[in-house]
Coordinates of C-alpha atoms in Angstrom, one line a residue:
Chain A
M343 CA 124.0 72.4 -4.8
D344 CA 122.4 76.0 -5.3
F345 CA 120.4 77.3 -2.6
A346 CA 117.0 77.5 -4.6
T347 CA 117.3 73.8 -5.0
L348 CA 118.0 73.2 -1.2
N349 CA 115.2 75.7 -0.2
A350 CA 112.9 73.6 -2.4
L351 CA 113.6 70.2 -0.8
D352 CA 110.6 68.8 1.1
Y353 CA 111.5 67.9 4.8
D354 CA 112.1 64.1 4.0
D355 CA 114.8 64.8 1.4
F356 CA 116.3 67.9 3.4
V357 CA 116.8 65.5 6.6
N358 CA 118.0 62.7 4.3
I359 CA 120.7 64.8 3.2
F360 CA 121.7 66.9 6.0
G361 CA 120.3 65.0 8.8
N362 CA 123.8 64.1 10.2
V363 CA 125.6 67.6 10.2
V364 CA 125.3 67.2 13.9
E365 CA 126.1 63.8 14.7
K366 CA 123.0 61.5 15.2
C367 CA 121.1 64.7 15.8
P368 CA 118.6 64.6 12.9
I369 CA 116.2 66.7 15.0
I370 CA 118.4 69.7 14.7
T371 CA 118.2 69.5 10.8
A372 CA 114.5 68.5 10.9
A373 CA 113.7 71.6 13.2
V374 CA 115.7 74.3 11.1
W375 CA 113.7 73.1 8.1
S376 CA 111.0 75.3 9.5
K377 CA 113.4 78.3 9.1
R378 CA 113.8 78.0 5.2
P379 CA 114.4 79.8 2.7
F380 CA 118.2 80.3 3.7
A381 CA 120.1 83.1 2.0
G382 CA 123.0 80.6 1.9
L383 CA 125.4 78.5 3.8
A384 CA 126.0 81.0 6.5
D385 CA 122.3 81.4 7.1
L386 CA 121.6 77.7 7.4
E387 CA 124.4 77.3 9.7
A388 CA 123.2 80.3 11.8
A389 CA 119.9 78.7 12.0
I390 CA 121.7 75.5 13.5
H391 CA 123.7 77.6 15.8
E392 CA 120.8 79.3 17.2
F393 CA 118.8 75.9 17.8
I394 CA 121.8 74.4 19.7
D395 CA 122.6 77.6 21.7
A396 CA 118.8 77.8 22.7
L397 CA 119.0 74.3 24.4
P398 CA 119.4 73.7 28.1
E399 CA 122.8 72.9 29.3
S400 CA 121.6 69.2 29.6
G401 CA 120.6 69.6 25.9
K402 CA 124.2 70.5 25.0
E403 CA 125.4 67.7 27.0
G404 CA 122.9 65.6 25.2
I405 CA 124.5 66.5 21.9
L406 CA 128.2 65.7 23.1
R407 CA 126.6 62.1 24.3
C408 CA 125.5 61.4 20.8
H409 CA 129.4 61.5 19.7
P410 CA 131.3 58.2 19.5
D411 CA 134.7 58.0 21.1
L412 CA 137.4 58.9 19.0
A413 CA 139.5 55.6 18.2
G414 CA 136.8 53.8 20.2
R415 CA 134.7 50.8 20.4
E416 CA 132.5 51.9 17.5
L417 CA 135.6 52.4 15.2
Q418 CA 136.8 49.0 16.0
S419 CA 133.5 47.2 15.5
G420 CA 132.7 49.2 12.1
T421 CA 129.4 50.9 13.7
L422 CA 130.3 54.4 13.4
T423 CA 128.3 56.9 10.9
Q424 CA 129.7 57.2 7.4
E425 CA 130.9 60.8 8.4
S426 CA 132.6 59.9 11.6
R427 CA 134.4 57.1 10.0
E428 CA 135.6 59.2 7.3
E429 CA 136.6 61.9 9.6
Q430 CA 138.5 59.5 12.0
A431 CA 140.3 57.9 9.2
R432 CA 141.6 61.1 7.5
A433 CA 142.9 62.1 11.2
G434 CA 144.8 58.8 11.2
L435 CA 142.8 57.3 14.2
D436 CA 141.9 54.0 12.1
A437 CA 145.9 53.3 12.2
L438 CA 147.2 53.8 15.7
N439 CA 149.4 51.2 17.0
S440 CA 148.7 49.4 20.2
A441 CA 150.5 51.9 22.6
E442 CA 148.5 54.7 21.0
V443 CA 145.3 52.9 21.3
S444 CA 146.0 52.1 24.7
R445 CA 146.6 55.7 25.8
M446 CA 143.6 56.8 23.7
T447 CA 141.4 54.5 25.5
R448 CA 142.6 55.3 28.8
L449 CA 142.3 59.1 28.2
N450 CA 138.8 58.8 27.0
L451 CA 137.8 56.9 30.0
D452 CA 139.3 59.3 32.1
Y453 CA 137.5 62.4 30.2
K454 CA 134.3 60.6 30.3
A455 CA 134.2 59.6 34.0
R456 CA 135.2 63.2 35.0
F457 CA 132.5 65.0 32.7
G458 CA 129.8 62.7 31.9
F459 CA 130.2 63.2 28.1
P460 CA 132.8 62.3 25.5
F461 CA 135.8 64.3 24.3
V462 CA 134.6 65.9 21.1
I463 CA 137.0 67.5 18.6
C464 CA 136.7 68.3 15.0
A465 CA 139.0 65.4 13.8
R466 CA 139.4 66.8 10.3
M467 CA 141.1 69.8 11.5
N468 CA 143.7 67.8 13.6
D469 CA 145.9 64.7 13.4
K470 CA 146.4 61.9 15.8
A471 CA 149.2 63.8 17.6
T472 CA 147.4 66.9 18.2
I473 CA 144.2 65.0 19.2
L474 CA 146.1 63.0 22.0
R475 CA 147.8 66.2 23.1
Q476 CA 144.4 68.1 23.3
L477 CA 142.8 65.5 25.0
S478 CA 145.5 64.9 27.6
E479 CA 145.1 68.8 28.2
R480 CA 141.3 69.3 27.9
V481 CA 140.8 66.4 30.2
Q482 CA 142.0 68.9 33.2
N483 CA 139.5 71.7 32.3
E484 CA 136.5 72.4 34.4
R485 CA 133.3 70.8 33.3
Q486 CA 131.5 74.0 31.9
V487 CA 134.6 75.0 30.1
E488 CA 134.7 71.6 28.4
R489 CA 130.9 71.8 27.8
A490 CA 131.4 75.0 25.8
R491 CA 134.5 73.8 24.2
G492 CA 132.8 70.4 23.1
I493 CA 130.0 72.5 21.4
E494 CA 132.4 74.9 19.5
E495 CA 133.9 71.3 18.1
V496 CA 130.5 70.3 17.4
K497 CA 130.0 73.5 15.2
R498 CA 133.2 73.2 13.5
I499 CA 132.2 69.6 12.4
C500 CA 129.0 70.7 11.3
H501 CA 130.5 73.6 9.1
L502 CA 132.7 71.0 7.3
R503 CA 129.9 68.5 6.9
L504 CA 127.6 71.1 5.7
Q505 CA 130.2 72.5 3.3
G506 CA 130.9 68.9 1.9
L507 CA 127.3 68.6 1.3
V508 CA 126.5 72.0 -0.2
L509 CA 129.5 72.1 -2.3
T510 CA 128.7 69.0 -4.0
D511 CA 125.3 67.4 -5.8
V512 CA 125.0 64.5 -3.4
P513 CA 122.6 62.9 -5.9
N514 CA 123.1 59.6 -4.3
K515 CA 121.3 60.8 -1.1
L516 CA 118.2 61.7 -2.9
Chain B
M635 CA 115.3 46.5 35.3
D636 CA 115.1 48.1 38.6
F637 CA 115.8 51.7 39.3
A638 CA 118.9 51.4 41.2
T639 CA 120.4 49.7 38.1
L640 CA 119.0 52.0 35.7
N641 CA 120.6 55.0 37.7
A642 CA 123.8 53.4 37.8
L643 CA 124.1 53.1 34.0
D644 CA 126.9 55.3 32.4
Y645 CA 125.7 57.5 29.7
D646 CA 126.8 55.0 26.9
D647 CA 124.6 52.4 28.1
F648 CA 121.8 54.5 29.1
V649 CA 121.6 55.9 25.5
N650 CA 122.2 52.5 23.9
I651 CA 119.1 51.1 26.0
F652 CA 116.9 54.2 25.8
G653 CA 118.0 56.2 22.9
N654 CA 115.1 55.5 20.6
V655 CA 112.2 56.1 23.2
V656 CA 111.6 59.0 21.2
E657 CA 112.1 57.9 17.5
K658 CA 115.5 59.0 16.2
C659 CA 116.0 61.6 18.8
P660 CA 118.8 60.1 20.9
I661 CA 119.7 63.5 22.2
I662 CA 116.7 63.7 24.2
T663 CA 117.7 60.5 26.1
A664 CA 121.4 61.7 26.3
A665 CA 120.2 65.0 27.8
V666 CA 118.0 63.7 30.4
W667 CA 120.7 61.5 31.6
S668 CA 122.0 64.5 33.4
K669 CA 118.8 64.5 35.5
R670 CA 119.4 61.3 37.0
P671 CA 118.9 59.8 39.6
F672 CA 115.2 58.9 38.8
A673 CA 112.6 57.9 41.5
G674 CA 110.9 55.7 39.0
L675 CA 109.4 55.5 35.3
A676 CA 107.0 58.3 36.0
D677 CA 110.1 60.5 37.0
L678 CA 112.1 59.6 34.1
E679 CA 109.1 60.3 31.7
A680 CA 108.6 63.5 33.2
A681 CA 112.2 64.6 32.4
I682 CA 111.6 63.7 29.0
H683 CA 108.4 65.3 28.8
E684 CA 110.1 68.4 30.4
F685 CA 112.8 68.5 27.6
I686 CA 110.3 68.2 24.8
D687 CA 107.9 70.8 26.3
A688 CA 111.0 73.5 26.5
L689 CA 111.8 73.1 22.6
P690 CA 110.9 75.8 20.5
E691 CA 108.0 74.8 18.1
S692 CA 110.4 74.1 15.3
G693 CA 112.0 71.8 17.5
K694 CA 108.5 70.1 18.3
E695 CA 108.2 69.9 14.4
G696 CA 111.6 68.8 14.2
I697 CA 110.6 65.5 16.5
L698 CA 107.8 64.9 14.3
R699 CA 109.7 65.0 11.2
C700 CA 112.1 62.2 12.7
H701 CA 109.2 59.9 12.4
P702 CA 108.5 57.6 9.4
D703 CA 105.3 57.6 7.3
L704 CA 102.9 54.8 8.6
A705 CA 102.9 52.2 5.8
G706 CA 105.4 54.1 3.8
R707 CA 108.5 54.0 2.0
E708 CA 110.6 52.9 5.1
L709 CA 108.1 50.0 6.0
Q710 CA 108.7 48.8 2.3
S711 CA 112.2 49.0 2.1
G712 CA 113.0 47.5 5.4
T713 CA 114.6 50.6 6.9
L714 CA 112.3 51.3 9.9
T715 CA 113.8 51.4 13.2
Q716 CA 113.2 47.9 15.0
E717 CA 110.6 49.9 17.4
S718 CA 108.6 51.3 14.5
R719 CA 108.7 48.1 12.4
E720 CA 107.3 46.0 15.3
E721 CA 104.7 48.9 16.3
Q722 CA 103.4 49.1 12.5
A723 CA 103.2 45.3 12.3
R724 CA 101.3 45.1 15.5
A725 CA 98.7 47.6 14.0
G726 CA 98.6 45.5 10.9
L727 CA 100.3 48.1 8.7
D728 CA 102.6 45.5 7.0
A729 CA 99.6 43.6 5.6
L730 CA 97.6 46.3 4.0
N731 CA 95.8 45.3 0.8
S732 CA 96.7 47.5 -2.2
A733 CA 93.6 49.6 -1.9
E734 CA 94.6 50.4 1.6
V735 CA 98.2 50.9 0.6
S736 CA 97.0 53.5 -2.0
R737 CA 94.5 55.2 0.3
M738 CA 97.4 55.7 3.2
T739 CA 99.7 56.8 0.9
R740 CA 97.4 59.6 -0.7
L741 CA 96.4 60.6 2.7
N742 CA 100.0 60.9 4.2
L743 CA 100.9 63.0 1.2
D744 CA 98.1 65.4 1.8
Y745 CA 99.0 65.5 5.4
K746 CA 102.7 66.2 4.8
A747 CA 101.8 68.8 2.3
R748 CA 99.3 70.6 4.5
F749 CA 101.5 70.5 7.7
G750 CA 105.2 70.0 6.8
F751 CA 105.4 67.1 9.2
P752 CA 104.5 63.5 9.2
F753 CA 101.1 62.2 10.6
V754 CA 102.3 60.7 14.0
I755 CA 99.9 58.3 15.8
C756 CA 100.7 55.5 18.5
A757 CA 100.3 52.5 16.2
R758 CA 100.2 50.2 19.1
M759 CA 97.2 51.8 20.6
N760 CA 95.3 51.6 17.4
D761 CA 94.7 49.4 14.4
K762 CA 94.6 50.1 10.7
A763 CA 91.1 51.0 10.3
T764 CA 91.2 53.6 13.4
I765 CA 94.6 54.9 12.0
L766 CA 93.0 55.4 8.4
R767 CA 90.0 57.3 10.1
Q768 CA 92.2 59.3 12.5
L769 CA 94.6 60.2 9.5
S770 CA 91.7 61.3 7.3
E771 CA 90.1 63.4 10.0
R772 CA 93.3 64.8 11.6
V773 CA 94.4 66.1 8.1
Q774 CA 91.6 68.7 8.3
N775 CA 92.9 70.2 11.6
E776 CA 94.6 73.5 11.9
R777 CA 98.5 73.2 12.0
Q778 CA 99.1 74.3 15.5
V779 CA 96.4 71.6 16.7
E780 CA 98.1 69.1 14.7
R781 CA 101.6 69.9 15.9
A782 CA 100.4 69.5 19.6
R783 CA 98.5 66.5 18.8
G784 CA 101.3 64.9 17.1
I785 CA 103.7 65.6 20.3
E786 CA 100.8 64.0 22.5
E787 CA 101.2 60.9 20.2
V788 CA 104.9 61.0 20.6
K789 CA 104.4 60.8 24.3
R790 CA 102.5 58.0 24.1
I791 CA 104.7 56.1 21.8
C792 CA 107.5 57.0 24.4
H793 CA 105.4 55.9 27.3
L794 CA 105.0 52.4 26.0
R795 CA 108.6 51.9 24.6
L796 CA 109.9 53.0 28.1
Q797 CA 107.5 50.6 29.7
G798 CA 108.8 47.7 27.5
L799 CA 112.4 48.5 28.3
V800 CA 112.2 49.0 32.0
L801 CA 109.8 46.1 32.7
T802 CA 112.3 43.9 30.9
D803 CA 116.0 43.0 31.4
V804 CA 117.1 44.0 27.9
P805 CA 120.3 42.3 28.6
N806 CA 121.2 42.1 24.7
K807 CA 121.2 45.9 24.6
L808 CA 124.0 46.1 27.3

């Protein structure tokens, strides 16, 4: 999709196409539509970052809490968003053995009990081994460190989702 | 649901139950979880208002853009959220005659073309006649007046959705 086309989208189509670049936060996409026209992908991404960075800390935690657990209940029950399902599958999280599922479940619970938000990592940039290692390491961080780290990962996920959408025609979503 | 129970909910359950009190904006519910414990409904509602009011104007427009058209495409195609479907049905918007559908469609398009966000009104506090009248009147307002008015309506909708959830046990959502 070229940016002339993107900048000409009405908000309905814009949110329909880009509404989940930040997981379950279509408000962010819907808000940055006000900032068009965008000079390119980096400009659109900068508008998203600006919105996220201006949120109070509770709002950043809110973004994290809209993310599913990795290899969690929503993966098992088939209720992940399409984007999350593909990303978790690509990292091999839909094919864990029972020992790996148990370890992931326990670590996710520990992490959520400690921080009050889920462990967020860009699954497409990691495999199950590095995800498990990162989870076991990051659960020991301080809360504010993890909140900032989680938001960094949200931005990585957003970057790859945006690239995937802008560099294809996504006619099926229009 | 009493507030001791509500305040003891982990964020997963809290977002699962209250995530759509502002249409398609679970980030708001997920953010205000950080502010618990809540003394009561008014306190929870105040935390939601505080979050909304602190958003930049683009963020408030973002909230409005997450709302469906009244008697629009999503009602026809059955893709409304459960809350919106019930509210639109209660106002009689699922039983318009063809002339009413045409008028509503044209007015919605005019409104969206003028403001860049949809007409939002608390359907449960209105019927189809008052909704059509309000729509034809409000489309003539200034943009900043309608943005503020739309957010007022979002808060009315939120109030009724919260009441409906807190004053029942909603065990099916847990």
